[in-house]
Amino acid sequence: MLLAETGHCLFEHTAGAVRSSGAFARVVVATDSPEVASAAGRAGIEAVMTRADHRTGTDRVCEAWQKLAADGERAEVVVNVQGDEPEIDPRDLARVVEAFADPEVAITTLAAPLSSDQEWRSPGVVKVVCDAHGVALYFSRAPIPGRGHGAPATSARELPVRRHIGVYAFTPQALLRCAALPPGRLEQAESLEQLRWLEAGERIHVAAAARAPAGIDTREDYDDFVARWRTAQPRNPVGPVEKAHVEKTARSG
């Protein structure tokens, strides 16, 4: 999170993307790291300290939300965006929030089209299949749906499956329910926390994302991000959070 070879910490880029979506009233970094909290303060980003023993990001976000709510904050939707997603599309974040216009929606995530058969087969790419109403049936690291005996050969892009993007949005009530659940059998088998919620009977709406961002999981991923960022910058770049503020001001006239 503290790598800053662009001149800004990695999480600052993510916070900038979140702010530029225009969908959020408040953007907060939830962290157990004093170094990250200090860096956020220097960048003008609000931070909330949380415990270090959380099993999942949802647990951490839930603690942060409970602290904010105890101070009087109210919200219709709480969204968990991982700090290592600096290239998340702001328009996709807006779609996640827009899904809650349907009063039946309590949890929403994102999924984008698969780009290749290699992605479909890769255990590092989480896949999701949905019902006819866009509600998740299952998430897996395996290539789902499997091709049955005698089924015609098709590319992954022709199958009813998409690539999951790990952004989760909840009503506050759903967030509290999910964080209170014990680990599920499916979750432990696949190492995917959202399976805990499905196994407990929660419904996860899957919003359509335009593209899957390149998350930062390795040093090589970060180096690739820095190279893309440098290529895309104008001669006098504005910092990610400052740029988001400038864009929002321009839209509001």
PDB file of C-alpha atoms in Angstrom:
ATOM      1  CA  MET A   1       0.000   0.000   0.000  1.00  0.00           C
ATOM      2  CA  LEU A   2       2.925   2.365   0.658  1.00  0.00           C
ATOM      3  CA  LEU A   3       4.734   1.866  -2.654  1.00  0.00           C
ATOM      4  CA  ALA A   4       4.883   5.348  -4.171  1.00  0.00           C
ATOM      5  CA  GLU A   5       6.938   5.259  -7.353  1.00  0.00           C
ATOM      6  CA  THR A   6       4.290   7.376  -9.084  1.00  0.00           C
ATOM      7  CA  GLY A   7       4.726  10.047  -6.427  1.00  0.00           C
ATOM      8  CA  HIS A   8       1.606   8.811  -4.653  1.00  0.00           C
ATOM      9  CA  CYS A   9       1.007   5.756  -2.477  1.00  0.00           C
ATOM     10  CA  LEU A  10      -0.784   2.889  -4.180  1.00  0.00           C
ATOM     11  CA  PHE A  11      -3.932   3.314  -2.072  1.00  0.00           C
ATOM     12  CA  GLU A  12      -4.109   7.007  -3.042  1.00  0.00           C
ATOM     13  CA  HIS A  13      -4.750   6.015  -6.648  1.00  0.00           C
ATOM     14  CA  THR A  14      -7.571   3.744  -5.546  1.00  0.00           C
ATOM     15  CA  ALA A  15      -9.079   6.459  -3.351  1.00  0.00           C
ATOM     16  CA  GLY A  16      -8.887   8.858  -6.287  1.00  0.00           C
ATOM     17  CA  ALA A  17     -10.797   6.441  -8.516  1.00  0.00           C
ATOM     18  CA  VAL A  18     -13.452   5.980  -5.839  1.00  0.00           C
ATOM     19  CA  ARG A  19     -13.908   9.711  -5.378  1.00  0.00           C
ATOM     20  CA  SER A  20     -14.041  10.418  -9.109  1.00  0.00           C
ATOM     21  CA  SER A  21     -17.006   8.043  -9.494  1.00  0.00           C
ATOM     22  CA  GLY A  22     -19.182  10.723  -7.898  1.00  0.00           C
ATOM     23  CA  ALA A  23     -21.178   7.948  -6.200  1.00  0.00           C
ATOM     24  CA  PHE A  24     -19.882   8.319  -2.630  1.00  0.00           C
ATOM     25  CA  ALA A  25     -20.612  10.818   0.095  1.00  0.00           C
ATOM     26  CA  ARG A  26     -17.579   9.742   2.130  1.00  0.00           C
ATOM     27  CA  VAL A  27     -14.366   7.875   1.267  1.00  0.00           C
ATOM     28  CA  VAL A  28     -12.401   6.336   4.140  1.00  0.00           C
ATOM     29  CA  VAL A  29      -9.277   4.175   4.275  1.00  0.00           C
ATOM     30  CA  ALA A  30      -9.781   1.334   6.774  1.00  0.00           C
ATOM     31  CA  THR A  31      -6.404   0.053   7.952  1.00  0.00           C
ATOM     32  CA  ASP A  32      -4.556  -1.595  10.833  1.00  0.00           C
ATOM     33  CA  SER A  33      -1.298   0.093   9.780  1.00  0.00           C
ATOM     34  CA  PRO A  34      -0.215   3.355  11.471  1.00  0.00           C
ATOM     35  CA  GLU A  35       2.065   3.985   8.484  1.00  0.00           C
ATOM     36  CA  VAL A  36      -0.838   3.772   6.037  1.00  0.00           C
ATOM     37  CA  ALA A  37      -3.004   5.961   8.272  1.00  0.00           C
ATOM     38  CA  SER A  38      -0.239   8.579   8.466  1.00  0.00           C
ATOM     39  CA  ALA A  39       0.271   8.509   4.700  1.00  0.00           C
ATOM     40  CA  ALA A  40      -3.467   8.930   4.202  1.00  0.00           C
ATOM     41  CA  GLY A  41      -3.489  11.943   6.496  1.00  0.00           C
ATOM     42  CA  ARG A  42      -0.650  13.561   4.554  1.00  0.00           C
ATOM     43  CA  ALA A  43      -2.603  13.003   1.339  1.00  0.00           C
ATOM     44  CA  GLY A  44      -5.781  14.507   2.780  1.00  0.00           C
ATOM     45  CA  ILE A  45      -7.624  11.170   2.896  1.00  0.00           C
ATOM     46  CA  GLU A  46      -9.648  10.197   5.939  1.00  0.00           C
ATOM     47  CA  ALA A  47      -8.495   6.999   7.667  1.00  0.00           C
ATOM     48  CA  VAL A  48     -10.014   4.773  10.365  1.00  0.00           C
ATOM     49  CA  MET A  49      -7.809   2.463  12.410  1.00  0.00           C
ATOM     50  CA  THR A  50      -9.054  -1.114  12.819  1.00  0.00           C
ATOM     51  CA  ARG A  51      -7.867  -4.240  14.588  1.00  0.00           C
ATOM     52  CA  ALA A  52      -5.068  -6.319  13.045  1.00  0.00           C
ATOM     53  CA  ASP A  53      -6.728  -9.713  13.490  1.00  0.00           C
ATOM     54  CA  HIS A  54      -9.530  -9.512  10.917  1.00  0.00           C
ATOM     55  CA  ARG A  55      -9.929 -12.603   8.744  1.00  0.00           C
ATOM     56  CA  THR A  56     -11.333 -10.747   5.726  1.00  0.00           C
ATOM     57  CA  GLY A  57     -11.698  -7.318   4.223  1.00  0.00           C
ATOM     58  CA  THR A  58     -15.419  -7.443   4.953  1.00  0.00           C
ATOM     59  CA  ASP A  59     -14.696  -7.866   8.665  1.00  0.00           C
ATOM     60  CA  ARG A  60     -12.378  -4.851   8.576  1.00  0.00           C
ATOM     61  CA  VAL A  61     -14.881  -2.699   6.692  1.00  0.00           C
ATOM     62  CA  CYS A  62     -17.583  -3.720   9.153  1.00  0.00           C
ATOM     63  CA  GLU A  63     -15.492  -2.534  12.106  1.00  0.00           C
ATOM     64  CA  ALA A  64     -14.746   0.747  10.337  1.00  0.00           C
ATOM     65  CA  TRP A  65     -18.437   1.233   9.543  1.00  0.00           C
ATOM     66  CA  GLN A  66     -19.434   0.540  13.156  1.00  0.00           C
ATOM     67  CA  LYS A  67     -16.989   3.210  14.325  1.00  0.00           C
ATOM     68  CA  LEU A  68     -18.360   5.728  11.838  1.00  0.00           C
ATOM     69  CA  ALA A  69     -21.960   4.867  12.753  1.00  0.00           C
ATOM     70  CA  ALA A  70     -21.162   5.276  16.461  1.00  0.00           C
ATOM     71  CA  ASP A  71     -20.062   8.836  15.616  1.00  0.00           C
ATOM     72  CA  GLY A  72     -23.407   9.546  13.940  1.00  0.00           C
ATOM     73  CA  GLU A  73     -22.701   8.588  10.321  1.00  0.00           C
ATOM     74  CA  ARG A  74     -25.675   7.273   8.346  1.00  0.00           C
ATOM     75  CA  ALA A  75     -25.548   5.519   4.987  1.00  0.00           C
ATOM     76  CA  GLU A  76     -27.772   3.624   2.595  1.00  0.00           C
ATOM     77  CA  VAL A  77     -24.854   1.679   1.114  1.00  0.00           C
ATOM     78  CA  VAL A  78     -21.364   0.752   2.356  1.00  0.00           C
ATOM     79  CA  VAL A  79     -18.873  -0.281  -0.351  1.00  0.00           C
ATOM     80  CA  ASN A  80     -15.638  -2.220   0.150  1.00  0.00           C
ATOM     81  CA  VAL A  81     -13.033  -1.403  -2.522  1.00  0.00           C
ATOM     82  CA  GLN A  82      -9.679  -3.082  -1.952  1.00  0.00           C
ATOM     83  CA  GLY A  83      -6.792  -0.638  -1.760  1.00  0.00           C
ATOM     84  CA  ASP A  84      -4.774  -2.553  -4.359  1.00  0.00           C
ATOM     85  CA  GLU A  85      -7.232  -1.764  -7.194  1.00  0.00           C
ATOM     86  CA  PRO A  86      -5.833   1.568  -8.471  1.00  0.00           C
ATOM     87  CA  GLU A  87      -7.286   1.062 -11.953  1.00  0.00           C
ATOM     88  CA  ILE A  88     -10.842   0.234 -10.901  1.00  0.00           C
ATOM     89  CA  ASP A  89     -13.198   1.985 -13.327  1.00  0.00           C
ATOM     90  CA  PRO A  90     -15.106   4.778 -11.517  1.00  0.00           C
ATOM     91  CA  ARG A  91     -18.109   4.159 -13.788  1.00  0.00           C
ATOM     92  CA  ASP A  92     -18.278   0.556 -12.581  1.00  0.00           C
ATOM     93  CA  LEU A  93     -18.268   1.729  -8.967  1.00  0.00           C
ATOM     94  CA  ALA A  94     -21.207   3.969  -9.794  1.00  0.00           C
ATOM     95  CA  ARG A  95     -23.040   0.947 -11.255  1.00  0.00           C
ATOM     96  CA  VAL A  96     -22.551  -0.955  -8.003  1.00  0.00           C
ATOM     97  CA  VAL A  97     -24.240   1.831  -6.057  1.00  0.00           C
ATOM     98  CA  GLU A  98     -27.001   2.284  -8.651  1.00  0.00           C
ATOM     99  CA  ALA A  99     -28.015  -1.366  -8.188  1.00  0.00           C
ATOM    100  CA  PHE A 100     -29.480  -0.433  -4.793  1.00  0.00           C
ATOM    101  CA  ALA A 101     -32.261   1.492  -6.508  1.00  0.00           C
ATOM    102  CA  ASP A 102     -33.929  -1.932  -6.391  1.00  0.00           C
ATOM    103  CA  PRO A 103     -35.139  -2.296  -2.787  1.00  0.00           C
ATOM    104  CA  GLU A 104     -34.661  -6.071  -2.992  1.00  0.00           C
ATOM    105  CA  VAL A 105     -30.881  -5.678  -3.399  1.00  0.00           C
ATOM    106  CA  ALA A 106     -28.849  -6.026  -0.195  1.00  0.00           C
ATOM    107  CA  ILE A 107     -25.415  -7.065  -1.533  1.00  0.00           C
ATOM    108  CA  THR A 108     -23.846  -6.233  -4.891  1.00  0.00           C
ATOM    109  CA  THR A 109     -20.562  -7.061  -6.550  1.00  0.00           C
ATOM    110  CA  LEU A 110     -19.062  -6.671 -10.028  1.00  0.00           C
ATOM    111  CA  ALA A 111     -18.148  -8.978 -12.892  1.00  0.00           C
ATOM    112  CA  ALA A 112     -16.668  -8.378 -16.333  1.00  0.00           C
ATOM    113  CA  PRO A 113     -16.430 -10.499 -19.485  1.00  0.00           C
ATOM    114  CA  LEU A 114     -13.665 -13.097 -19.633  1.00  0.00           C
ATOM    115  CA  SER A 115     -11.054 -12.216 -22.210  1.00  0.00           C
ATOM    116  CA  SER A 116      -9.638 -15.673 -22.951  1.00  0.00           C
ATOM    117  CA  ASP A 117      -9.807 -19.408 -22.318  1.00  0.00           C
ATOM    118  CA  GLN A 118      -6.625 -19.003 -20.274  1.00  0.00           C
ATOM    119  CA  GLU A 119      -8.477 -16.731 -17.829  1.00  0.00           C
ATOM    120  CA  TRP A 120     -11.331 -19.234 -17.627  1.00  0.00           C
ATOM    121  CA  ARG A 121      -8.927 -22.038 -16.677  1.00  0.00           C
ATOM    122  CA  SER A 122      -6.743 -20.004 -14.300  1.00  0.00           C
ATOM    123  CA  PRO A 123      -7.281 -20.621 -10.549  1.00  0.00           C
ATOM    124  CA  GLY A 124      -6.053 -17.070 -10.032  1.00  0.00           C
ATOM    125  CA  VAL A 125      -9.145 -15.723 -11.811  1.00  0.00           C
ATOM    126  CA  VAL A 126     -12.403 -16.006  -9.884  1.00  0.00           C
ATOM    127  CA  LYS A 127     -15.410 -16.840 -12.038  1.00  0.00           C
ATOM    128  CA  VAL A 128     -19.104 -16.272 -11.324  1.00  0.00           C
ATOM    129  CA  VAL A 129     -22.267 -17.718 -12.844  1.00  0.00           C
ATOM    130  CA  CYS A 130     -25.649 -16.049 -12.315  1.00  0.00           C
ATOM    131  CA  ASP A 131     -29.319 -16.788 -12.616  1.00  0.00           C
ATOM    132  CA  ALA A 132     -31.636 -15.075 -15.097  1.00  0.00           C
ATOM    133  CA  HIS A 133     -32.059 -12.115 -12.726  1.00  0.00           C
ATOM    134  CA  GLY A 134     -28.339 -11.382 -12.301  1.00  0.00           C
ATOM    135  CA  VAL A 135     -28.081 -13.018  -8.878  1.00  0.00           C
ATOM    136  CA  ALA A 136     -24.958 -15.093  -8.233  1.00  0.00           C
ATOM    137  CA  LEU A 137     -25.380 -18.860  -8.234  1.00  0.00           C
ATOM    138  CA  TYR A 138     -21.734 -19.688  -7.509  1.00  0.00           C
ATOM    139  CA  PHE A 139     -18.217 -18.264  -7.483  1.00  0.00           C
ATOM    140  CA  SER A 140     -15.223 -20.505  -8.174  1.00  0.00           C
ATOM    141  CA  ARG A 141     -11.562 -20.627  -9.032  1.00  0.00           C
ATOM    142  CA  ALA A 142     -12.383 -23.641 -11.211  1.00  0.00           C
ATOM    143  CA  PRO A 143     -13.438 -23.264 -14.871  1.00  0.00           C
ATOM    144  CA  ILE A 144     -17.208 -23.073 -14.466  1.00  0.00           C
ATOM    145  CA  PRO A 145     -19.525 -24.072 -16.006  1.00  0.00           C
ATOM    146  CA  GLY A 146     -17.806 -27.328 -16.919  1.00  0.00           C
ATOM    147  CA  ARG A 147     -18.361 -28.610 -20.433  1.00  0.00           C
ATOM    148  CA  GLY A 148     -20.513 -31.744 -20.397  1.00  0.00           C
ATOM    149  CA  HIS A 149     -19.797 -34.879 -22.355  1.00  0.00           C
ATOM    150  CA  GLY A 150     -20.645 -34.348 -25.983  1.00  0.00           C
ATOM    151  CA  ALA A 151     -21.066 -30.572 -25.593  1.00  0.00           C
ATOM    152  CA  PRO A 152     -19.807 -28.594 -28.580  1.00  0.00           C
ATOM    153  CA  ALA A 153     -16.417 -26.918 -28.149  1.00  0.00           C
ATOM    154  CA  THR A 154     -16.863 -23.214 -27.469  1.00  0.00           C
ATOM    155  CA  SER A 155     -14.609 -20.424 -26.266  1.00  0.00           C
ATOM    156  CA  ALA A 156     -14.898 -19.116 -22.711  1.00  0.00           C
ATOM    157  CA  ARG A 157     -16.377 -15.889 -24.066  1.00  0.00           C
ATOM    158  CA  GLU A 158     -19.380 -17.844 -25.338  1.00  0.00           C
ATOM    159  CA  LEU A 159     -20.081 -19.499 -21.967  1.00  0.00           C
ATOM    160  CA  PRO A 160     -22.527 -18.016 -19.398  1.00  0.00           C
ATOM    161  CA  VAL A 161     -19.723 -17.032 -17.022  1.00  0.00           C
ATOM    162  CA  ARG A 162     -17.942 -13.799 -16.110  1.00  0.00           C
ATOM    163  CA  ARG A 163     -14.795 -12.739 -14.298  1.00  0.00           C
ATOM    164  CA  HIS A 164     -15.495 -11.614 -10.751  1.00  0.00           C
ATOM    165  CA  ILE A 165     -14.160  -8.258  -9.539  1.00  0.00           C
ATOM    166  CA  GLY A 166     -13.701  -8.128  -5.768  1.00  0.00           C
ATOM    167  CA  VAL A 167     -15.756  -5.039  -4.976  1.00  0.00           C
ATOM    168  CA  TYR A 168     -18.580  -5.595  -2.483  1.00  0.00           C
ATOM    169  CA  ALA A 169     -21.416  -3.242  -1.634  1.00  0.00           C
ATOM    170  CA  PHE A 170     -23.862  -3.791   1.221  1.00  0.00           C
ATOM    171  CA  THR A 171     -26.738  -2.208   2.982  1.00  0.00           C
ATOM    172  CA  PRO A 172     -25.475  -1.595   6.526  1.00  0.00           C
ATOM    173  CA  GLN A 173     -27.764  -4.359   7.779  1.00  0.00           C
ATOM    174  CA  ALA A 174     -26.398  -6.891   5.254  1.00  0.00           C
ATOM    175  CA  LEU A 175     -22.821  -5.915   6.112  1.00  0.00           C
ATOM    176  CA  LEU A 176     -23.446  -6.663   9.783  1.00  0.00           C
ATOM    177  CA  ARG A 177     -25.094 -10.000   8.944  1.00  0.00           C
ATOM    178  CA  CYS A 178     -22.249 -11.123   6.672  1.00  0.00           C
ATOM    179  CA  ALA A 179     -19.516 -10.124   9.113  1.00  0.00           C
ATOM    180  CA  ALA A 180     -21.236 -12.069  11.893  1.00  0.00           C
ATOM    181  CA  LEU A 181     -21.330 -15.359   9.959  1.00  0.00           C
ATOM    182  CA  PRO A 182     -18.862 -18.138  10.811  1.00  0.00           C
ATOM    183  CA  PRO A 183     -16.563 -19.367   8.002  1.00  0.00           C
ATOM    184  CA  GLY A 184     -18.383 -21.647   5.561  1.00  0.00           C
ATOM    185  CA  ARG A 185     -17.323 -24.974   4.081  1.00  0.00           C
ATOM    186  CA  LEU A 186     -17.388 -23.660   0.537  1.00  0.00           C
ATOM    187  CA  GLU A 187     -15.472 -20.543   1.574  1.00  0.00           C
ATOM    188  CA  GLN A 188     -12.717 -22.666   3.092  1.00  0.00           C
ATOM    189  CA  ALA A 189     -12.573 -24.994   0.088  1.00  0.00           C
ATOM    190  CA  GLU A 190     -12.196 -22.169  -2.456  1.00  0.00           C
ATOM    191  CA  SER A 191     -10.755 -19.425  -0.215  1.00  0.00           C
ATOM    192  CA  LEU A 192     -13.526 -17.057  -1.319  1.00  0.00           C
ATOM    193  CA  GLU A 193     -15.341 -15.210   1.459  1.00  0.00           C
ATOM    194  CA  GLN A 194     -18.423 -14.460  -0.664  1.00  0.00           C
ATOM    195  CA  LEU A 195     -19.237 -18.183  -0.668  1.00  0.00           C
ATOM    196  CA  ARG A 196     -19.856 -17.881   3.085  1.00  0.00           C
ATOM    197  CA  TRP A 197     -22.730 -15.532   2.320  1.00  0.00           C
ATOM    198  CA  LEU A 198     -24.187 -17.718  -0.425  1.00  0.00           C
ATOM    199  CA  GLU A 199     -23.978 -20.787   1.798  1.00  0.00           C
ATOM    200  CA  ALA A 200     -25.881 -18.873   4.486  1.00  0.00           C
ATOM    201  CA  GLY A 201     -28.652 -18.002   2.027  1.00  0.00           C
ATOM    202  CA  GLU A 202     -27.696 -14.406   1.200  1.00  0.00           C
ATOM    203  CA  ARG A 203     -28.396 -13.146  -2.350  1.00  0.00           C
ATOM    204  CA  ILE A 204     -25.557 -11.370  -4.161  1.00  0.00           C
ATOM    205  CA  HIS A 205     -26.547  -9.216  -7.115  1.00  0.00           C
ATOM    206  CA  VAL A 206     -23.846  -9.059  -9.811  1.00  0.00           C
ATOM    207  CA  ALA A 207     -23.572  -5.760 -11.687  1.00  0.00           C
ATOM    208  CA  ALA A 208     -21.998  -5.678 -15.134  1.00  0.00           C
ATOM    209  CA  ALA A 209     -18.557  -4.055 -15.272  1.00  0.00           C
ATOM    210  CA  ALA A 210     -17.111  -2.763 -18.505  1.00  0.00           C
ATOM    211  CA  ARG A 211     -13.702  -4.301 -17.833  1.00  0.00           C
ATOM    212  CA  ALA A 212     -11.699  -6.109 -15.178  1.00  0.00           C
ATOM    213  CA  PRO A 213      -9.003  -3.904 -13.630  1.00  0.00           C
ATOM    214  CA  ALA A 214      -5.478  -5.199 -13.172  1.00  0.00           C
ATOM    215  CA  GLY A 215      -5.188  -5.677  -9.411  1.00  0.00           C
ATOM    216  CA  ILE A 216      -1.809  -5.432  -7.702  1.00  0.00           C
ATOM    217  CA  ASP A 217      -0.841  -8.799  -6.195  1.00  0.00           C
ATOM    218  CA  THR A 218       2.904  -8.932  -6.928  1.00  0.00           C
ATOM    219  CA  ARG A 219       5.858  -6.613  -7.393  1.00  0.00           C
ATOM    220  CA  GLU A 220       5.656  -7.286 -11.121  1.00  0.00           C
ATOM    221  CA  ASP A 221       2.016  -6.199 -11.116  1.00  0.00           C
ATOM    222  CA  TYR A 222       3.017  -2.946  -9.435  1.00  0.00           C
ATOM    223  CA  ASP A 223       5.837  -2.308 -11.903  1.00  0.00           C
ATOM    224  CA  ASP A 224       3.410  -2.833 -14.783  1.00  0.00           C
ATOM    225  CA  PHE A 225       0.957  -0.406 -13.185  1.00  0.00           C
ATOM    226  CA  VAL A 226       3.659   2.242 -12.775  1.00  0.00           C
ATOM    227  CA  ALA A 227       4.641   1.851 -16.436  1.00  0.00           C
ATOM    228  CA  ARG A 228       1.003   2.261 -17.563  1.00  0.00           C
ATOM    229  CA  TRP A 229       0.530   5.238 -15.255  1.00  0.00           C
ATOM    230  CA  ARG A 230       3.631   7.023 -16.579  1.00  0.00           C
ATOM    231  CA  THR A 231       2.565   6.441 -20.168  1.00  0.00           C
ATOM    232  CA  ALA A 232      -0.883   7.896 -19.483  1.00  0.00           C
ATOM    233  CA  GLN A 233       0.255  11.028 -17.608  1.00  0.00           C
ATOM    234  CA  PRO A 234       0.152  14.542 -19.057  1.00  0.00           C
ATOM    235  CA  ARG A 235       3.230  16.704 -18.716  1.00  0.00           C
ATOM    236  CA  ASN A 236       2.046  18.260 -15.413  1.00  0.00           C
ATOM    237  CA  PRO A 237      -0.022  15.524 -13.733  1.00  0.00           C
ATOM    238  CA  VAL A 238      -2.365  16.207 -10.858  1.00  0.00           C
ATOM    239  CA  GLY A 239      -2.297  13.804  -7.914  1.00  0.00           C
ATOM    240  CA  PRO A 240      -5.009  11.133  -7.899  1.00  0.00           C
ATOM    241  CA  VAL A 241      -7.064  12.519  -5.028  1.00  0.00           C
ATOM    242  CA  GLU A 242      -6.612  16.139  -6.110  1.00  0.00           C
ATOM    243  CA  LYS A 243      -7.535  15.195  -9.686  1.00  0.00           C
ATOM    244  CA  ALA A 244     -10.740  13.541  -8.486  1.00  0.00           C
ATOM    245  CA  HIS A 245     -11.659  16.743  -6.637  1.00  0.00           C
ATOM    246  CA  VAL A 246     -10.938  18.867  -9.717  1.00  0.00           C
ATOM    247  CA  GLU A 247     -13.086  16.615 -11.932  1.00  0.00           C
ATOM    248  CA  LYS A 248     -15.983  16.656  -9.442  1.00  0.00           C
ATOM    249  CA  THR A 249     -15.803  20.454  -9.192  1.00  0.00           C
ATOM    250  CA  ALA A 250     -15.824  20.770 -12.985  1.00  0.00           C
ATOM    251  CA  ARG A 251     -18.910  18.557 -13.271  1.00  0.00           C
ATOM    252  CA  SER A 252     -20.779  20.603 -10.683  1.00  0.00           C
ATOM    253  CA  GLY A 253     -19.999  23.816 -12.547  1.00  0.00           C
TER     254      GLY A 253
END
